[in-house]
Amino acid sequence: MDATAFPYGLRVLVVDDDPTWLKILEKMLRKCSYEVTTCGLARVALDILRERKNKFDIVISDVNMPDMDGFKLLEHIGLEMDLPVIMMSIDGETSRVMKGVQHGACDYLLKPVRMKELRNIWQHVYRKKMHEVKEIEGNDSCDDLQILRNSFEGLDEKSLFMRSDSDTMRKRKDVDKDHADQESSDGNTVKKARVVWSVDLHQKFVNAVNQIGFDKVGPKKILDLMNVPGLTRENVASHLQKYRLYLSRLQKQNEERILGAARQDFSHKGTSENLNLRSSFQEQPSNIANGYPHASQNIQTQANMLDSQLEDTKSTVPLPVPDKKRTLASDAADSQNVTSASSLGGVLSFKSMPVNQDRKPSETMILECQAWTGGIPSKQFMQYPKHNHERCDLLGDYSCLPKPDLEHPVGPSNLYAPPPLISMSCGMEGDARDFSDVKPAIMDCIKSLSPALTCTVDSVSVQLSDTVVTSIDGDLKSSGVDGLPSIKDCCLDQTNSQGSLRPSQEPSIIGSTELASLPEDLPSYPLHGVSLENIGLSSIDLLNYSDAMILSGLQSNWYDDLEFSSEMMDYPSIDECLFASS
DNA sequence: CAAGGAATAT
DNA sequence: TATATTCCTT
């Protein structure tokens, strides 16, 4: 298990007849980033619990209640909703504590309650869920965790914080009363939980930004739109800062690429030394146009082509979604070692001479892909929390992503729907480079936006899709190294998608499963300094989460095989580049 | 004073 | 690194 955000957002019902204590407890609990509901009467508490069944995770109640014996309440709760209940009282009389425990209290706290204790109450919920899970499915821990997460239903979405001391299930230390923690009553000493920008949270953030309009966003507005309890304006501001940084970097890259393309220099001599393979999630808010005219233009231009290509691709290689998933999952392991690695390795094996670092941008081939579905822009572009790469985590993190269609209805009013696009630019070593931008096709991804991971898989290593393409500079071809190993997964195909480009100069690479499928007339093109950048992807539902993990592994294989230069290593791995990097 | 945002701290 | 906090400007 990891230190994901589980405890945060824990829904707590506090029952105490003393308003003062109620207030204090509420404050403390909120500091723990729990959702708190207070109640002064036991009977009322029961009513609330009955009415809002499943809306609470745990109850904390004082033993002494005027209207009903605390133990009675405890019994009712245990009987009716089986929620973990923590009892508390001023005195620590053993018999009372014992009684509380006998009646089913999972814990007994003495007032004044300390922050430390409250911060740990989630363990009771966790433990209980664990038991439930085991009873039902009892299996390996990984699955359990996943199930556990699911069992929390809405909790996942609400839990955004990661506590500083989240070493999971650690046993609660005995209350050392010795420690002078003044934090007891006011919790002042307690550090605020750190916000973890999970996929969900980021998604909300992005949605808010989209709704507001990129040029009009402000932390406050976003915060309001996100409507996430506990989140502060500062949190949002900080994230927005990072987000903007990310976008500007993206913009910069685009400009560089364009510049490079502009100066058409067809000379190429050696081979490119660095092969950069890099992908990242990208989303281009339509509004980005305001800030970055260049980029938007570029995007607009390419949009049309993409569409048509997409259509083609679709018809050509229809892939049932379900199969896709299955395929990914099952093949992932293989592809990792064989398919992708080898194919890429081949492509990448061409190395060009080292050139000026400065020119690097021009030397690289950039693959940009933006997929959206039916007008739905891809939403993932920032890097998600890395967590660990365990499968269960991935599942947990991504499984809750909303489906684009549902969550992001697209309407005319929604400016923000960038066209899907993939462009690849390629430059040769020294200078020239141009190429074209290309327009590749994104295959099936269309339906949804999937994280870069997915995209990568599809286009590069896997079979699901076919894809991508790009235009390659004619020079490239000529310069081409004939010996270039063919790309197993990619077949080159000529596309006229781009009118401006001569067909011959504009080969598109389509990922296909079969190497054999490569048209003979298509020579392998040597790719010098190739880098895949900004693969925006999409569809979350498409994404096979479990594969994400594999992907990362896969990618590392690529790196290994390719012997990337140190420079190369600077590029973030797929996981890492969701957001940015540098 | 509130808010935004860059800079800086953790 | 990612997020928080501070500081300055509006």
Coordinates of C-alpha atoms (C1' of nucleotides) in Angstrom, one line a residue:
Chain A
M1 CA 0.0 0.0 0.0
D2 CA 1.2 3.3 -0.6
A3 CA 0.7 6.6 0.7
T4 CA -2.0 7.7 -1.5
A5 CA -4.6 10.1 -0.5
F6 CA -6.9 7.7 1.2
P7 CA -7.6 9.2 4.5
Y8 CA -8.4 12.5 3.2
G9 CA -12.0 13.4 2.7
L10 CA -12.9 10.9 5.3
R11 CA -16.5 11.6 6.2
V12 CA -16.9 12.0 9.9
L13 CA -20.0 12.6 12.0
V14 CA -19.2 14.1 15.4
V15 CA -21.7 13.9 18.1
D16 CA -21.3 15.9 21.3
D17 CA -23.8 17.8 23.4
D18 CA -21.2 20.4 24.2
P19 CA -21.1 23.0 21.5
T20 CA -17.7 24.1 22.5
W21 CA -16.3 20.7 22.0
L22 CA -18.2 20.2 18.9
K23 CA -16.6 23.3 17.5
I24 CA -13.1 22.3 18.5
L25 CA -13.5 18.8 17.2
E26 CA -14.8 20.1 14.0
K27 CA -11.9 22.4 13.5
M28 CA -9.4 19.7 14.3
L29 CA -11.0 17.2 12.1
R30 CA -11.1 19.7 9.2
K31 CA -7.4 20.2 9.7
C32 CA -7.0 16.6 9.0
S33 CA -8.8 17.2 5.8
Y34 CA -11.8 15.2 6.8
E35 CA -15.3 16.1 5.9
V36 CA -17.0 16.9 9.1
T37 CA -20.6 17.0 10.1
T38 CA -21.5 17.9 13.7
C39 CA -24.5 17.1 15.7
G40 CA -25.5 17.9 19.3
L41 CA -27.9 15.2 20.0
A42 CA -27.6 11.5 19.8
R43 CA -31.0 11.0 18.4
V44 CA -30.5 13.5 15.8
A45 CA -27.2 11.8 15.0
L46 CA -29.1 8.6 14.4
D47 CA -31.5 10.3 12.2
I48 CA -28.8 11.8 10.2
L49 CA -27.1 8.5 9.8
R50 CA -30.3 6.8 8.7
E51 CA -31.2 9.5 6.3
R52 CA -27.8 9.8 4.8
K53 CA -26.8 6.3 4.7
N54 CA -23.4 5.6 3.3
K55 CA -22.6 9.2 3.6
F56 CA -20.3 8.8 6.5
D57 CA -17.3 6.7 7.1
I58 CA -16.9 7.0 10.8
V59 CA -18.7 8.5 13.9
I60 CA -17.1 10.1 16.9
S61 CA -19.4 10.5 19.8
D62 CA -19.2 11.6 23.3
V63 CA -20.4 9.1 25.8
N64 CA -22.4 11.4 27.8
M65 CA -25.4 12.6 25.9
P66 CA -28.4 14.1 27.4
D67 CA -31.0 12.5 25.2
M68 CA -29.5 9.1 24.8
D69 CA -26.9 7.1 26.4
G70 CA -23.8 7.2 24.3
F71 CA -23.5 3.5 24.5
K72 CA -27.0 3.1 23.3
L73 CA -26.2 5.2 20.3
L74 CA -23.2 3.1 19.8
E75 CA -25.3 0.0 19.7
H76 CA -27.7 1.4 17.2
I77 CA -25.1 2.5 14.9
G78 CA -23.4 -0.8 15.1
L79 CA -26.6 -2.6 14.4
E80 CA -28.0 -0.4 11.8
M81 CA -25.1 0.8 9.8
D82 CA -22.1 -0.9 11.0
L83 CA -20.0 2.2 11.0
P84 CA -16.9 2.4 13.1
V85 CA -17.6 4.5 16.1
I86 CA -15.2 6.2 18.4
M87 CA -16.3 7.1 21.8
M88 CA -14.9 9.8 23.9
S89 CA -15.4 11.3 27.3
I90 CA -13.7 13.5 29.8
D91 CA -12.9 10.8 32.2
G92 CA -10.9 7.8 31.5
E93 CA -12.6 5.5 33.9
T94 CA -11.6 2.1 33.0
S95 CA -15.1 0.6 33.3
R96 CA -16.5 3.1 31.0
V97 CA -13.9 2.6 28.4
M98 CA -14.4 -1.1 28.7
K99 CA -18.1 -0.7 28.3
G100 CA -17.5 1.4 25.2
V101 CA -15.4 -1.2 23.7
Q102 CA -17.8 -3.9 24.6
H103 CA -20.5 -2.1 22.9
G104 CA -18.5 -2.0 19.8
A105 CA -16.5 1.2 19.9
C106 CA -13.5 0.9 17.8
D107 CA -11.6 3.4 19.9
Y108 CA -12.1 5.4 23.0
L109 CA -10.6 8.9 23.3
L110 CA -10.2 11.1 26.2
K111 CA -10.8 14.7 26.1
P112 CA -9.1 16.8 25.4
V113 CA -8.6 14.9 22.2
R114 CA -5.4 15.5 20.4
M115 CA -4.8 16.2 16.9
K116 CA -2.6 13.2 16.7
E117 CA -5.4 10.9 17.7
L118 CA -7.8 12.4 15.3
R119 CA -5.4 12.2 12.5
N120 CA -5.3 8.5 13.0
I121 CA -8.9 7.7 13.1
W122 CA -9.0 6.8 9.5
Q123 CA -7.3 3.6 10.4
H124 CA -10.5 2.3 11.7
V125 CA -12.3 2.9 8.5
Y126 CA -9.5 1.4 6.6
R127 CA -9.3 -1.6 8.8
K128 CA -12.9 -2.2 8.5
K129 CA -12.9 -2.0 4.8
M130 CA -10.0 -4.2 4.6
H131 CA -11.9 -6.8 6.5
E132 CA -14.9 -6.5 4.3
V133 CA -12.8 -6.8 1.2
K134 CA -11.1 -9.9 2.5
E135 CA -14.2 -11.5 3.4
I136 CA -15.6 -11.1 0.0
E137 CA -12.6 -11.5 -2.2
G138 CA -9.8 -12.4 0.0
N139 CA -6.9 -12.4 -2.3
D140 CA -3.6 -10.8 -2.9
S141 CA -3.1 -7.5 -1.4
C142 CA -2.9 -5.7 -4.6
D143 CA -6.3 -6.6 -5.7
D144 CA -7.5 -6.0 -2.2
L145 CA -6.3 -2.5 -2.4
Q146 CA -8.0 -1.9 -5.6
I147 CA -11.2 -3.2 -4.4
L148 CA -10.8 -1.3 -1.3
R149 CA -10.5 1.8 -3.2
N150 CA -13.5 1.1 -5.2
S151 CA -15.4 0.3 -2.1
F152 CA -14.9 3.8 -1.0
E153 CA -17.0 5.0 -3.8
G154 CA -17.0 8.7 -3.8
L155 CA -14.3 8.9 -1.3
D156 CA -11.7 8.6 -3.9
E157 CA -12.7 11.7 -5.6
K158 CA -12.8 13.6 -2.5
S159 CA -9.5 12.6 -1.2
L160 CA -7.0 14.8 -2.4
F161 CA -4.6 15.2 0.3
M162 CA -1.7 13.3 1.3
R163 CA -0.8 13.6 4.8
S164 CA 2.7 14.1 5.9
D165 CA 2.8 11.1 8.0
S166 CA 0.9 8.8 5.9
D167 CA 2.8 5.8 6.5
T168 CA -0.1 3.7 6.1
M169 CA -1.4 1.3 8.6
R170 CA 1.2 2.0 11.0
K171 CA 0.1 1.0 14.4
R172 CA -1.0 3.8 16.4
K173 CA 1.4 4.7 19.0
D174 CA 0.3 4.7 22.4
V175 CA -0.8 8.0 23.3
D176 CA 2.2 9.5 24.8
K177 CA 0.8 12.0 27.0
D178 CA 4.2 13.1 27.9
H179 CA 4.6 14.8 24.7
A180 CA 3.7 18.3 25.2
D181 CA 1.7 18.8 22.2
Q182 CA -0.1 22.0 22.5
E183 CA -1.8 21.0 19.4
S184 CA -4.4 19.3 21.4
S185 CA -7.1 21.8 21.5
D186 CA -6.6 24.1 18.7
G187 CA -4.5 22.1 16.3
N188 CA -2.5 25.1 15.6
T189 CA 0.6 23.2 15.5
V190 CA -0.5 20.8 12.9
K191 CA 0.8 21.4 9.5
K192 CA -1.7 21.7 6.8
A193 CA -2.0 18.7 4.7
R194 CA -0.4 19.0 1.4
V195 CA -2.5 18.9 -1.6
V196 CA -1.8 16.2 -4.0
W197 CA -2.8 17.0 -7.4
S198 CA -4.2 13.7 -8.3
V199 CA -5.5 12.9 -11.7
D200 CA -9.0 13.6 -10.5
L201 CA -8.1 16.8 -9.0
H202 CA -6.2 18.0 -11.9
Q203 CA -9.0 17.0 -14.1
K204 CA -11.3 19.2 -12.1
F205 CA -8.8 21.9 -12.4
V206 CA -8.5 21.6 -16.1
N207 CA -12.3 21.5 -16.5
A208 CA -12.5 24.6 -14.5
V209 CA -9.9 26.3 -16.6
N210 CA -11.6 25.3 -19.7
Q211 CA -14.9 26.6 -18.5
I212 CA -13.6 29.9 -17.5
G213 CA -11.4 30.4 -20.5
F214 CA -7.7 30.2 -20.4
D215 CA -7.3 34.0 -20.7
K216 CA -9.7 34.7 -17.9
V217 CA -8.6 32.2 -15.3
G218 CA -7.8 33.2 -11.9
P219 CA -7.1 31.1 -8.9
K220 CA -10.3 32.2 -7.3
K221 CA -12.5 31.4 -10.1
I222 CA -11.0 28.1 -10.6
L223 CA -11.3 27.3 -7.0
D224 CA -15.0 28.2 -7.0
L225 CA -15.6 26.1 -10.0
M226 CA -13.7 23.2 -8.8
N227 CA -15.8 23.2 -5.6
V228 CA -13.4 21.0 -3.7
P229 CA -13.7 21.2 0.0
G230 CA -10.5 22.0 1.7
L231 CA -8.8 23.3 -1.3
T232 CA -7.5 26.9 -1.0
R233 CA -7.0 29.6 -3.4
E234 CA -3.3 29.3 -2.7
N235 CA -3.4 25.7 -3.7
V236 CA -5.0 26.5 -6.9
A237 CA -2.7 29.5 -7.5
S238 CA 0.3 27.3 -7.1
H239 CA -1.0 24.7 -9.4
L240 CA -2.0 27.3 -11.9
Q241 CA 1.5 28.6 -11.8
K242 CA 2.9 25.3 -12.6
Y243 CA 0.3 24.7 -15.2
R244 CA 1.1 27.9 -17.0
L245 CA 4.7 27.1 -16.8
Y246 CA 4.0 23.9 -18.5
L247 CA 1.9 25.5 -21.2
S248 CA 4.5 28.1 -22.0
R249 CA 7.1 25.5 -22.2
L250 CA 4.9 23.7 -24.6
Q251 CA 4.5 26.8 -26.6
K252 CA 8.1 27.4 -26.7
Q253 CA 8.6 24.0 -28.1
N254 CA 6.1 24.5 -30.7
E255 CA 7.7 27.7 -31.8
E256 CA 11.0 26.2 -32.0
R257 CA 9.7 23.5 -34.1
I258 CA 8.1 25.9 -36.4
L259 CA 11.2 27.9 -36.6
G260 CA 13.2 25.0 -37.4
A261 CA 10.8 24.0 -40.0
A262 CA 10.9 27.5 -41.5
R263 CA 14.4 27.4 -42.3
Q264 CA 14.6 24.7 -44.6
D265 CA 17.8 23.3 -44.8
F266 CA 18.2 20.1 -46.5
S267 CA 21.6 19.4 -45.7
H268 CA 22.2 16.7 -43.4
K269 CA 25.2 14.9 -42.8
G270 CA 25.9 12.5 -40.2
T271 CA 23.4 10.8 -38.3
S272 CA 21.7 12.3 -35.5
E273 CA 23.3 11.6 -32.4
N274 CA 20.5 11.9 -30.1
L275 CA 17.4 10.2 -30.5
N276 CA 14.9 11.7 -28.3
L277 CA 11.9 9.8 -27.7
R278 CA 9.7 11.6 -25.5
S279 CA 6.1 11.8 -24.9
S280 CA 4.0 13.9 -22.8
F281 CA 0.4 14.6 -22.3
Q282 CA -0.7 17.7 -23.8
E283 CA -3.7 19.6 -24.0
Q284 CA -4.1 22.7 -25.8
P285 CA -6.8 24.8 -24.5
S286 CA -8.4 26.5 -27.4
N287 CA -8.0 29.7 -25.6
I288 CA -4.4 29.2 -25.7
A289 CA -4.7 31.0 -28.9
N290 CA -4.8 34.2 -27.0
G291 CA -1.6 33.6 -25.4
Y292 CA 0.0 31.6 -28.0
P293 CA -1.1 32.5 -31.4
H294 CA 1.5 30.4 -33.0
A295 CA 0.5 27.3 -31.5
S296 CA -3.1 27.7 -32.0
Q297 CA -2.6 28.5 -35.6
N298 CA -0.6 25.5 -36.1
I299 CA -3.2 23.4 -34.5
Q300 CA -6.0 24.8 -36.4
T301 CA -4.3 24.2 -39.6
Q302 CA -3.6 20.7 -38.8
A303 CA -6.9 19.9 -37.4
N304 CA -8.7 19.3 -40.6
M305 CA -6.2 16.9 -41.9
L306 CA -6.3 15.0 -38.9
D307 CA -9.9 14.5 -39.0
S308 CA -9.8 13.1 -42.4
Q309 CA -7.0 10.9 -41.5
L310 CA -8.7 9.7 -38.5
E311 CA -11.6 8.7 -40.6
D312 CA -9.4 6.8 -42.9
T313 CA -7.6 5.1 -40.2
K314 CA -10.7 4.1 -38.7
S315 CA -12.1 2.4 -41.7
T316 CA -8.9 0.8 -42.5
V317 CA -8.2 -0.7 -39.3
P318 CA -11.2 -1.1 -37.2
L319 CA -10.4 -2.2 -33.8
P320 CA -13.0 -3.1 -31.4
V321 CA -12.4 -1.3 -28.3
P322 CA -12.8 -4.2 -26.0
D323 CA -10.3 -6.1 -27.9
K324 CA -8.0 -3.4 -27.7
K325 CA -8.0 -3.3 -24.1
R326 CA -7.5 -6.9 -23.9
T327 CA -4.8 -6.9 -26.4
L328 CA -3.0 -4.2 -24.7
A329 CA -3.1 -6.0 -21.5
S330 CA -2.1 -9.3 -22.7
D331 CA 0.5 -8.1 -25.1
A332 CA 2.0 -5.6 -23.0
A333 CA 4.5 -7.9 -21.5
D334 CA 5.6 -9.2 -24.8
S335 CA 5.7 -5.9 -26.5
Q336 CA 7.8 -4.6 -23.8
N337 CA 10.6 -6.9 -24.6
V338 CA 10.1 -7.6 -28.1
T339 CA 7.9 -5.5 -30.2
S340 CA 8.3 -2.1 -29.1
A341 CA 11.8 -2.3 -28.0
S342 CA 13.0 -3.9 -31.1
S343 CA 11.0 -1.7 -33.4
L344 CA 12.0 1.4 -31.8
G345 CA 15.4 0.3 -31.4
G346 CA 15.6 -0.1 -35.1
V347 CA 14.4 3.3 -35.7
L348 CA 16.3 4.8 -33.1
S349 CA 19.4 3.1 -33.9
F350 CA 20.2 5.7 -36.4
K351 CA 22.2 8.1 -34.8
S352 CA 23.4 11.3 -36.0
M353 CA 26.5 13.1 -35.3
P354 CA 26.4 15.2 -32.3
V355 CA 25.6 18.7 -33.1
N356 CA 25.3 21.8 -31.4
Q357 CA 23.2 21.5 -28.4
D358 CA 21.6 24.7 -29.4
R359 CA 20.3 23.2 -32.4
K360 CA 18.9 20.4 -30.6
P361 CA 15.3 21.5 -31.1
S362 CA 15.7 21.6 -34.8
E363 CA 17.3 18.3 -34.8
T364 CA 14.6 16.6 -33.1
M365 CA 11.7 15.2 -34.4
I366 CA 8.7 16.1 -32.6
L367 CA 5.6 14.2 -32.5
E368 CA 2.7 16.0 -31.3
C369 CA -0.5 14.4 -31.0
Q370 CA -3.7 15.7 -29.8
A371 CA -6.6 13.6 -29.8
W372 CA -9.9 14.4 -28.7
T373 CA -13.0 12.8 -29.0
G374 CA -15.8 14.2 -30.8
G375 CA -14.8 17.6 -30.0
I376 CA -13.7 16.7 -26.7
P377 CA -10.3 18.0 -26.0
S378 CA -7.9 15.9 -24.4
K379 CA -7.7 16.8 -20.8
Q380 CA -4.6 15.3 -19.5
F381 CA -1.6 17.1 -19.8
M382 CA 0.0 17.6 -16.6
Q383 CA 2.0 15.1 -14.9
Y384 CA 0.3 13.0 -12.4
P385 CA 1.6 12.1 -9.1
K386 CA 4.1 9.5 -9.6
H387 CA 3.2 7.5 -6.6
N388 CA 4.6 4.2 -7.0
H389 CA 4.2 2.3 -10.1
E390 CA 2.3 -0.5 -8.7
R391 CA -0.5 -1.6 -10.6
C392 CA -3.0 -1.0 -8.0
D393 CA -2.0 2.5 -7.7
L394 CA -2.3 3.1 -11.3
L395 CA -5.6 1.7 -11.3
G396 CA -6.7 3.6 -8.4
D397 CA -5.4 6.8 -9.8
Y398 CA -6.8 6.5 -13.2
S399 CA -9.8 4.5 -12.7
C400 CA -11.6 7.3 -11.3
L401 CA -11.1 9.5 -14.3
P402 CA -14.3 10.7 -15.6
K403 CA -15.1 9.7 -19.0
P404 CA -14.7 12.5 -21.3
D405 CA -18.0 12.2 -22.8
L406 CA -19.7 12.4 -19.6
E407 CA -17.7 14.9 -18.0
H408 CA -16.9 17.2 -20.7
P409 CA -19.8 17.7 -22.8
V410 CA -18.8 19.6 -25.7
G411 CA -20.9 22.4 -26.9
P412 CA -20.6 25.3 -29.1
S413 CA -20.0 27.3 -26.2
N414 CA -17.1 25.4 -25.3
L415 CA -14.4 27.1 -27.1
Y416 CA -12.0 24.9 -26.2
A417 CA -11.8 22.0 -28.3
P418 CA -8.7 21.7 -30.1
P419 CA -8.5 19.5 -32.9
P420 CA -6.7 16.4 -32.6
L421 CA -3.4 16.6 -34.0
I422 CA -0.2 14.9 -34.3
S423 CA 2.6 16.5 -35.9
M424 CA 6.0 15.3 -36.3
S425 CA 8.8 17.3 -37.2
C426 CA 12.1 16.1 -38.0
G427 CA 15.3 17.6 -38.5
M428 CA 18.5 16.3 -39.5
E429 CA 21.6 16.8 -37.8
G430 CA 22.9 19.9 -38.3
D431 CA 20.4 21.9 -39.7
A432 CA 17.8 21.4 -41.7
R433 CA 15.0 20.1 -40.9
D434 CA 12.0 20.6 -41.9
F435 CA 9.7 18.6 -42.5
S436 CA 6.6 19.0 -42.3
D437 CA 4.4 18.9 -39.8
V438 CA 2.6 16.2 -40.1
K439 CA -0.4 15.0 -39.5
P440 CA -0.7 11.8 -38.3
A441 CA -3.5 10.0 -37.5
I442 CA -4.6 8.9 -34.4
M443 CA -6.4 6.0 -34.4
D444 CA -8.8 4.7 -32.3
C445 CA -7.8 6.9 -29.7
I446 CA -10.3 9.1 -31.0
K447 CA -12.9 8.1 -28.9
S448 CA -11.5 9.2 -26.0
L449 CA -8.6 10.9 -24.9
S450 CA -6.1 8.8 -23.4
P451 CA -3.2 9.5 -21.6
A452 CA 0.0 9.6 -23.3
L453 CA 0.7 6.3 -22.2
T454 CA -2.0 4.9 -24.2
C455 CA -1.1 6.8 -27.2
T456 CA 2.4 5.8 -27.0
V457 CA 1.5 2.3 -26.8
D458 CA -0.8 2.5 -29.6
S459 CA 1.4 4.2 -32.0
V460 CA 4.6 2.7 -31.1
S461 CA 4.5 -0.5 -29.7
V462 CA 1.3 -1.9 -29.8
Q463 CA -1.0 -3.1 -31.9
L464 CA -4.0 -1.4 -31.1
S465 CA -3.7 1.2 -33.2
D466 CA -2.2 2.4 -35.9
T467 CA -1.2 5.5 -36.2
V468 CA 0.7 8.0 -36.4
V469 CA 2.3 9.6 -38.8
T470 CA 4.0 12.1 -39.9
S471 CA 5.5 13.7 -42.5
I472 CA 9.0 13.4 -43.1
D473 CA 11.2 15.6 -44.8
G474 CA 12.1 14.6 -48.2
D475 CA 15.7 15.1 -47.3
L476 CA 15.4 12.7 -44.7
K477 CA 14.6 10.2 -47.1
S478 CA 17.4 11.0 -49.3
S479 CA 19.7 11.2 -46.6
G480 CA 18.3 8.2 -45.5
V481 CA 20.2 5.5 -44.3
D482 CA 19.2 2.6 -46.2
G483 CA 20.3 0.3 -43.7
L484 CA 17.8 1.6 -41.5
P485 CA 16.1 -1.2 -39.8
S486 CA 12.6 -1.4 -40.6
I487 CA 10.2 -0.5 -38.1
K488 CA 8.4 -3.4 -37.1
D489 CA 5.5 -1.6 -35.7
C490 CA 5.4 1.1 -38.1
C491 CA 4.8 1.0 -41.6
L492 CA 5.4 4.0 -43.7
D493 CA 2.8 5.0 -45.9
Q494 CA 2.4 7.9 -48.0
T495 CA -0.3 10.1 -47.3
N496 CA -1.4 13.2 -49.0
S497 CA -3.1 14.5 -46.1
Q498 CA -1.1 17.4 -46.4
G499 CA -1.7 19.1 -49.6
S500 CA 1.3 21.1 -49.5
L501 CA 3.6 18.3 -49.2
R502 CA 4.4 16.1 -52.0
P503 CA 3.3 12.7 -51.4
S504 CA 6.7 11.3 -51.8
Q505 CA 8.0 13.6 -49.3
E506 CA 5.4 12.9 -46.9
P507 CA 5.4 9.4 -45.8
S508 CA 3.4 8.6 -42.9
I509 CA 4.2 6.1 -40.5
I510 CA 1.5 4.0 -39.4
G511 CA 1.9 1.7 -36.6
S512 CA 0.8 -1.7 -37.4
T513 CA 1.2 -4.9 -35.8
E514 CA 2.6 -6.7 -38.6
L515 CA 5.9 -5.8 -39.9
A516 CA 5.0 -7.6 -43.0
S517 CA 2.4 -5.1 -43.6
L518 CA 4.8 -2.6 -44.6
P519 CA 4.5 -1.6 -48.1
E520 CA 7.4 -2.6 -50.0
D521 CA 7.6 0.5 -51.8
L522 CA 8.1 2.2 -48.6
P523 CA 11.7 2.2 -47.7
S524 CA 12.5 2.5 -44.2
Y525 CA 13.3 6.0 -43.5
P526 CA 16.0 6.7 -41.3
L527 CA 15.0 9.0 -38.6
H528 CA 17.6 11.1 -37.2
G529 CA 17.2 12.5 -33.9
V530 CA 13.8 11.5 -33.4
S531 CA 11.9 12.6 -30.6
L532 CA 8.3 12.1 -29.9
E533 CA 7.0 14.9 -28.0
N534 CA 3.8 15.9 -26.6
I535 CA 1.8 13.1 -27.4
G536 CA -1.5 14.2 -26.2
L537 CA -3.7 11.7 -25.7
S538 CA -6.6 10.9 -24.7
S539 CA -9.0 8.7 -23.7
I540 CA -9.0 7.7 -20.4
D541 CA -11.4 5.0 -20.8
L542 CA -9.5 3.7 -23.5
L543 CA -6.5 3.6 -21.5
N544 CA -5.7 0.4 -20.1
Y545 CA -4.4 1.3 -16.8
S546 CA -2.7 -1.8 -16.1
D547 CA -0.7 -1.2 -19.1
A548 CA 0.5 2.1 -18.1
M549 CA 2.7 0.4 -15.8
I550 CA 4.0 -1.8 -18.4
L551 CA 4.5 1.1 -20.5
S552 CA 6.8 2.7 -18.2
G553 CA 8.7 -0.4 -18.1
L554 CA 8.6 -0.5 -21.8
Q555 CA 9.9 2.8 -22.1
S556 CA 12.8 2.2 -20.0
N557 CA 13.6 -0.6 -22.2
W558 CA 13.7 1.7 -25.1
Y559 CA 16.0 3.8 -23.4
D560 CA 18.1 1.0 -22.5
D561 CA 18.3 -0.4 -25.9
L562 CA 19.0 2.9 -27.4
E563 CA 21.6 3.9 -25.2
F564 CA 20.5 7.3 -25.0
S565 CA 22.9 9.9 -24.4
S566 CA 22.8 11.6 -21.1
E567 CA 21.0 14.3 -22.7
M568 CA 18.4 12.0 -23.7
M569 CA 18.1 11.0 -20.2
D570 CA 16.9 14.4 -19.4
Y571 CA 13.7 13.7 -20.9
P572 CA 11.2 12.5 -18.6
S573 CA 9.8 9.2 -19.0
I574 CA 6.3 8.8 -20.1
D575 CA 5.0 9.0 -16.7
E576 CA 7.0 11.9 -15.8
C577 CA 6.3 14.0 -18.7
L578 CA 2.7 14.2 -18.3
F579 CA 3.2 17.5 -16.9
A580 CA 6.2 18.9 -17.7
S581 CA 9.5 18.6 -17.0
S582 CA 12.5 19.9 -18.1
Chain B
dC1 C1' -8.2 44.7 1.7
dA2 C1' -8.5 41.0 -1.6
dA3 C1' -6.5 38.8 -5.5
dG4 C1' -3.0 37.5 -8.8
dG5 C1' 1.3 36.1 -9.8
dA6 C1' 6.5 35.8 -9.4
dA7 C1' 9.8 34.4 -6.4
dT8 C1' 11.4 31.7 -3.0
dA9 C1' 11.1 28.2 0.6
dT10 C1' 10.4 23.5 2.0
Chain C
dT1 C1' 10.2 17.7 -7.7
dA2 C1' 5.9 19.4 -6.4
dT3 C1' 3.6 22.1 -3.6
dA4 C1' 3.5 25.9 -0.1
dT5 C1' 4.5 30.3 1.4
dT6 C1' 6.0 34.8 0.9
dC7 C1' 6.2 39.1 -1.1
dC8 C1' 5.1 42.5 -4.2
dT9 C1' 1.8 44.7 -7.3
dT10 C1' -2.7 45.8 -8.8

